[in-house]
Amino acid sequence: MFIFIAHHNQRNFIMKYRFILLLGIASVFTMPAMAEVLHFKAELTPQAEVPAVHNSRGKGSVEVHFDTRTRRLVWQSEQSGLSGPATMAHFHGPADPTKNANVQIPVSAGQLGHKGRGDVKLTNEQAKQLMDGLWYFNYHTKAHPGGEIRGQVLRVKQ
């Protein structure tokens, strides 16, 4: 009788263990994808422009927060020392630091002062380019219509 009870309890334990294990595995596959907010930054300099700008004391930076689930990009920028008021600013891509590329995200005229901020939803392709380090940000001025300061937007490990 003792052998039967011990065997029966062991069998129940194994069945419960298997059930819990299967439940755990199933929950992994049914959980919604976890959002991750990635952080990026670019230091903007005249030397980073292509071709480089040699007669500017401009400098700046842009910080980017990107939600991988919603593909929402939130940015804030600042600049100083430009040869004149900024006439345009954009995120460009895809391009490595030695190349120029098309505008991906234009900055509205109201955000062209010394500090700016904005947000936008990216396409899947834009999100991949951003995460691959193939975007840059730059400010344009009347004296430098092709861009006065620029920086590659690169991920910052947090």
PDB file of C-alpha atoms in Angstrom:
ATOM      1  CA  MET A   1       0.000   0.000   0.000  1.00  0.00           C
ATOM      2  CA  PHE A   2       2.824   2.433   0.894  1.00  0.00           C
ATOM      3  CA  ILE A   3       4.496   1.817  -2.473  1.00  0.00           C
ATOM      4  CA  PHE A   4       1.238   2.606  -4.304  1.00  0.00           C
ATOM      5  CA  ILE A   5       0.728   5.864  -2.366  1.00  0.00           C
ATOM      6  CA  ALA A   6       4.338   6.963  -2.891  1.00  0.00           C
ATOM      7  CA  HIS A   7       4.132   6.127  -6.589  1.00  0.00           C
ATOM      8  CA  HIS A   8       0.767   7.911  -6.869  1.00  0.00           C
ATOM      9  CA  ASN A   9       2.138  11.067  -5.144  1.00  0.00           C
ATOM     10  CA  GLN A  10       5.226  11.047  -7.355  1.00  0.00           C
ATOM     11  CA  ARG A  11       3.052  10.753 -10.463  1.00  0.00           C
ATOM     12  CA  ASN A  12       0.870  13.680  -9.287  1.00  0.00           C
ATOM     13  CA  PHE A  13       3.989  15.755  -8.614  1.00  0.00           C
ATOM     14  CA  ILE A  14       5.353  15.079 -12.110  1.00  0.00           C
ATOM     15  CA  MET A  15       2.004  15.943 -13.709  1.00  0.00           C
ATOM     16  CA  LYS A  16       1.776  19.200 -11.725  1.00  0.00           C
ATOM     17  CA  TYR A  17       5.394  20.038 -12.597  1.00  0.00           C
ATOM     18  CA  ARG A  18       4.716  19.466 -16.314  1.00  0.00           C
ATOM     19  CA  PHE A  19       1.563  21.588 -16.154  1.00  0.00           C
ATOM     20  CA  ILE A  20       3.378  24.477 -14.469  1.00  0.00           C
ATOM     21  CA  LEU A  21       6.239  24.212 -16.958  1.00  0.00           C
ATOM     22  CA  LEU A  22       3.844  24.254 -19.936  1.00  0.00           C
ATOM     23  CA  LEU A  23       1.937  27.168 -18.428  1.00  0.00           C
ATOM     24  CA  GLY A  24       5.195  29.119 -18.061  1.00  0.00           C
ATOM     25  CA  ILE A  25       6.226  28.406 -21.645  1.00  0.00           C
ATOM     26  CA  ALA A  26       2.791  29.380 -22.957  1.00  0.00           C
ATOM     27  CA  SER A  27       2.843  32.669 -21.045  1.00  0.00           C
ATOM     28  CA  VAL A  28       6.116  33.649 -22.720  1.00  0.00           C
ATOM     29  CA  PHE A  29       4.529  33.290 -26.153  1.00  0.00           C
ATOM     30  CA  THR A  30       1.318  35.105 -25.248  1.00  0.00           C
ATOM     31  CA  MET A  31       2.854  38.128 -23.497  1.00  0.00           C
ATOM     32  CA  PRO A  32       2.655  41.358 -25.483  1.00  0.00           C
ATOM     33  CA  ALA A  33       5.947  42.639 -26.804  1.00  0.00           C
ATOM     34  CA  MET A  34       7.663  44.804 -24.231  1.00  0.00           C
ATOM     35  CA  ALA A  35       8.346  48.344 -25.301  1.00  0.00           C
ATOM     36  CA  GLU A  36      11.858  49.605 -25.006  1.00  0.00           C
ATOM     37  CA  VAL A  37      12.809  53.267 -25.070  1.00  0.00           C
ATOM     38  CA  LEU A  38      16.162  53.722 -26.770  1.00  0.00           C
ATOM     39  CA  HIS A  39      18.292  56.833 -26.289  1.00  0.00           C
ATOM     40  CA  PHE A  40      20.324  58.513 -29.029  1.00  0.00           C
ATOM     41  CA  LYS A  41      22.483  61.618 -29.203  1.00  0.00           C
ATOM     42  CA  ALA A  42      24.345  63.686 -31.783  1.00  0.00           C
ATOM     43  CA  GLU A  43      26.975  66.344 -31.177  1.00  0.00           C
ATOM     44  CA  LEU A  44      26.621  68.953 -33.937  1.00  0.00           C
ATOM     45  CA  THR A  45      29.768  70.545 -35.376  1.00  0.00           C
ATOM     46  CA  PRO A  46      30.735  72.386 -38.574  1.00  0.00           C
ATOM     47  CA  GLN A  47      33.445  69.801 -39.241  1.00  0.00           C
ATOM     48  CA  ALA A  48      30.855  67.013 -39.453  1.00  0.00           C
ATOM     49  CA  GLU A  49      29.121  68.661 -42.432  1.00  0.00           C
ATOM     50  CA  VAL A  50      29.844  67.113 -45.853  1.00  0.00           C
ATOM     51  CA  PRO A  51      31.793  68.974 -47.070  1.00  0.00           C
ATOM     52  CA  ALA A  52      33.092  70.376 -43.783  1.00  0.00           C
ATOM     53  CA  VAL A  53      32.332  74.010 -42.927  1.00  0.00           C
ATOM     54  CA  HIS A  54      35.473  75.911 -41.902  1.00  0.00           C
ATOM     55  CA  ASN A  55      34.179  79.423 -41.156  1.00  0.00           C
ATOM     56  CA  SER A  56      31.663  78.675 -38.393  1.00  0.00           C
ATOM     57  CA  ARG A  57      31.776  78.667 -34.618  1.00  0.00           C
ATOM     58  CA  GLY A  58      28.467  76.846 -34.472  1.00  0.00           C
ATOM     59  CA  LYS A  59      27.849  73.926 -32.180  1.00  0.00           C
ATOM     60  CA  GLY A  60      24.882  72.036 -30.869  1.00  0.00           C
ATOM     61  CA  SER A  61      23.373  68.735 -29.894  1.00  0.00           C
ATOM     62  CA  VAL A  62      20.238  66.701 -30.333  1.00  0.00           C
ATOM     63  CA  GLU A  63      18.913  64.078 -27.919  1.00  0.00           C
ATOM     64  CA  VAL A  64      16.441  61.480 -29.111  1.00  0.00           C
ATOM     65  CA  HIS A  65      14.207  59.039 -27.253  1.00  0.00           C
ATOM     66  CA  PHE A  66      12.678  56.314 -29.409  1.00  0.00           C
ATOM     67  CA  ASP A  67       9.914  53.934 -28.298  1.00  0.00           C
ATOM     68  CA  THR A  68      10.395  50.671 -30.190  1.00  0.00           C
ATOM     69  CA  ARG A  69       6.781  49.537 -29.740  1.00  0.00           C
ATOM     70  CA  THR A  70       5.003  52.695 -30.894  1.00  0.00           C
ATOM     71  CA  ARG A  71       7.875  53.899 -33.145  1.00  0.00           C
ATOM     72  CA  ARG A  72       7.458  57.357 -31.569  1.00  0.00           C
ATOM     73  CA  LEU A  73      10.568  59.524 -31.760  1.00  0.00           C
ATOM     74  CA  VAL A  74      10.824  62.424 -29.297  1.00  0.00           C
ATOM     75  CA  TRP A  75      13.705  64.852 -29.760  1.00  0.00           C
ATOM     76  CA  GLN A  76      15.144  68.018 -28.310  1.00  0.00           C
ATOM     77  CA  SER A  77      17.924  70.075 -29.805  1.00  0.00           C
ATOM     78  CA  GLU A  78      19.990  73.112 -29.027  1.00  0.00           C
ATOM     79  CA  GLN A  79      22.446  75.175 -31.005  1.00  0.00           C
ATOM     80  CA  SER A  80      24.576  78.279 -30.605  1.00  0.00           C
ATOM     81  CA  GLY A  81      27.229  80.260 -32.439  1.00  0.00           C
ATOM     82  CA  LEU A  82      25.736  79.885 -35.911  1.00  0.00           C
ATOM     83  CA  SER A  83      26.633  82.459 -38.567  1.00  0.00           C
ATOM     84  CA  GLY A  84      23.025  83.672 -38.478  1.00  0.00           C
ATOM     85  CA  PRO A  85      19.537  82.463 -37.608  1.00  0.00           C
ATOM     86  CA  ALA A  86      18.798  78.850 -38.477  1.00  0.00           C
ATOM     87  CA  THR A  87      16.723  78.688 -41.656  1.00  0.00           C
ATOM     88  CA  MET A  88      16.060  74.936 -41.560  1.00  0.00           C
ATOM     89  CA  ALA A  89      16.847  71.846 -39.511  1.00  0.00           C
ATOM     90  CA  HIS A  90      16.237  68.204 -40.331  1.00  0.00           C
ATOM     91  CA  PHE A  91      16.878  64.574 -39.591  1.00  0.00           C
ATOM     92  CA  HIS A  92      18.471  63.087 -42.726  1.00  0.00           C
ATOM     93  CA  GLY A  93      19.157  59.517 -43.768  1.00  0.00           C
ATOM     94  CA  PRO A  94      20.137  56.918 -44.550  1.00  0.00           C
ATOM     95  CA  ALA A  95      23.796  57.930 -44.627  1.00  0.00           C
ATOM     96  CA  ASP A  96      27.049  57.223 -42.868  1.00  0.00           C
ATOM     97  CA  PRO A  97      29.006  60.259 -41.569  1.00  0.00           C
ATOM     98  CA  THR A  98      30.816  60.741 -44.902  1.00  0.00           C
ATOM     99  CA  LYS A  99      27.695  61.029 -47.062  1.00  0.00           C
ATOM    100  CA  ASN A 100      24.696  63.313 -47.491  1.00  0.00           C
ATOM    101  CA  ALA A 101      21.127  62.024 -47.661  1.00  0.00           C
ATOM    102  CA  ASN A 102      17.535  63.110 -48.123  1.00  0.00           C
ATOM    103  CA  VAL A 103      15.432  64.701 -45.399  1.00  0.00           C
ATOM    104  CA  GLN A 104      13.571  62.145 -43.291  1.00  0.00           C
ATOM    105  CA  ILE A 105      12.022  64.418 -40.655  1.00  0.00           C
ATOM    106  CA  PRO A 106      11.795  68.204 -41.142  1.00  0.00           C
ATOM    107  CA  VAL A 107      11.850  70.476 -38.110  1.00  0.00           C
ATOM    108  CA  SER A 108       9.044  73.031 -38.000  1.00  0.00           C
ATOM    109  CA  ALA A 109       9.951  76.712 -38.302  1.00  0.00           C
ATOM    110  CA  GLY A 110       8.844  77.337 -34.712  1.00  0.00           C
ATOM    111  CA  GLN A 111      11.554  74.966 -33.453  1.00  0.00           C
ATOM    112  CA  LEU A 112      14.543  76.639 -35.145  1.00  0.00           C
ATOM    113  CA  GLY A 113      15.627  78.853 -32.240  1.00  0.00           C
ATOM    114  CA  HIS A 114      18.455  78.063 -29.861  1.00  0.00           C
ATOM    115  CA  LYS A 115      16.364  75.210 -28.458  1.00  0.00           C
ATOM    116  CA  GLY A 116      13.816  73.037 -30.198  1.00  0.00           C
ATOM    117  CA  ARG A 117      11.802  69.907 -29.579  1.00  0.00           C
ATOM    118  CA  GLY A 118       9.331  67.721 -31.354  1.00  0.00           C
ATOM    119  CA  ASP A 119       7.954  64.252 -31.835  1.00  0.00           C
ATOM    120  CA  VAL A 120       6.949  62.105 -34.770  1.00  0.00           C
ATOM    121  CA  LYS A 121       6.004  58.513 -35.546  1.00  0.00           C
ATOM    122  CA  LEU A 122       8.540  56.727 -37.741  1.00  0.00           C
ATOM    123  CA  THR A 123       7.909  54.137 -40.414  1.00  0.00           C
ATOM    124  CA  ASN A 124       9.431  50.688 -39.916  1.00  0.00           C
ATOM    125  CA  GLU A 125      12.126  51.544 -42.465  1.00  0.00           C
ATOM    126  CA  GLN A 126      12.969  54.835 -40.746  1.00  0.00           C
ATOM    127  CA  ALA A 127      13.140  53.080 -37.370  1.00  0.00           C
ATOM    128  CA  LYS A 128      15.602  50.527 -38.730  1.00  0.00           C
ATOM    129  CA  GLN A 129      17.782  53.255 -40.263  1.00  0.00           C
ATOM    130  CA  LEU A 130      17.806  55.172 -36.967  1.00  0.00           C
ATOM    131  CA  MET A 131      18.736  52.080 -34.967  1.00  0.00           C
ATOM    132  CA  ASP A 132      21.457  51.227 -37.500  1.00  0.00           C
ATOM    133  CA  GLY A 133      23.089  54.652 -36.926  1.00  0.00           C
ATOM    134  CA  LEU A 134      22.299  55.906 -40.433  1.00  0.00           C
ATOM    135  CA  TRP A 135      20.626  59.206 -39.536  1.00  0.00           C
ATOM    136  CA  TYR A 136      22.136  62.614 -38.933  1.00  0.00           C
ATOM    137  CA  PHE A 137      20.723  65.932 -37.766  1.00  0.00           C
ATOM    138  CA  ASN A 138      21.770  69.340 -39.039  1.00  0.00           C
ATOM    139  CA  TYR A 139      20.982  73.046 -38.946  1.00  0.00           C
ATOM    140  CA  HIS A 140      21.062  75.217 -42.077  1.00  0.00           C
ATOM    141  CA  THR A 141      21.648  78.981 -42.273  1.00  0.00           C
ATOM    142  CA  LYS A 142      21.545  81.584 -45.032  1.00  0.00           C
ATOM    143  CA  ALA A 143      25.363  81.572 -45.186  1.00  0.00           C
ATOM    144  CA  HIS A 144      25.407  77.748 -45.286  1.00  0.00           C
ATOM    145  CA  PRO A 145      22.280  76.557 -47.120  1.00  0.00           C
ATOM    146  CA  GLY A 146      23.636  72.994 -47.325  1.00  0.00           C
ATOM    147  CA  GLY A 147      24.048  72.879 -43.561  1.00  0.00           C
ATOM    148  CA  GLU A 148      26.240  74.629 -41.006  1.00  0.00           C
ATOM    149  CA  ILE A 149      26.432  72.078 -38.189  1.00  0.00           C
ATOM    150  CA  ARG A 150      25.766  68.362 -38.282  1.00  0.00           C
ATOM    151  CA  GLY A 151      26.041  65.243 -36.149  1.00  0.00           C
ATOM    152  CA  GLN A 152      25.408  61.540 -36.589  1.00  0.00           C
ATOM    153  CA  VAL A 153      22.535  60.324 -34.392  1.00  0.00           C
ATOM    154  CA  LEU A 154      23.966  57.379 -32.455  1.00  0.00           C
ATOM    155  CA  ARG A 155      22.565  55.173 -29.732  1.00  0.00           C
ATOM    156  CA  VAL A 156      23.655  55.890 -26.181  1.00  0.00           C
ATOM    157  CA  LYS A 157      23.871  52.890 -23.854  1.00  0.00           C
ATOM    158  CA  GLN A 158      21.960  53.600 -20.653  1.00  0.00           C
TER     159      GLN A 158
END
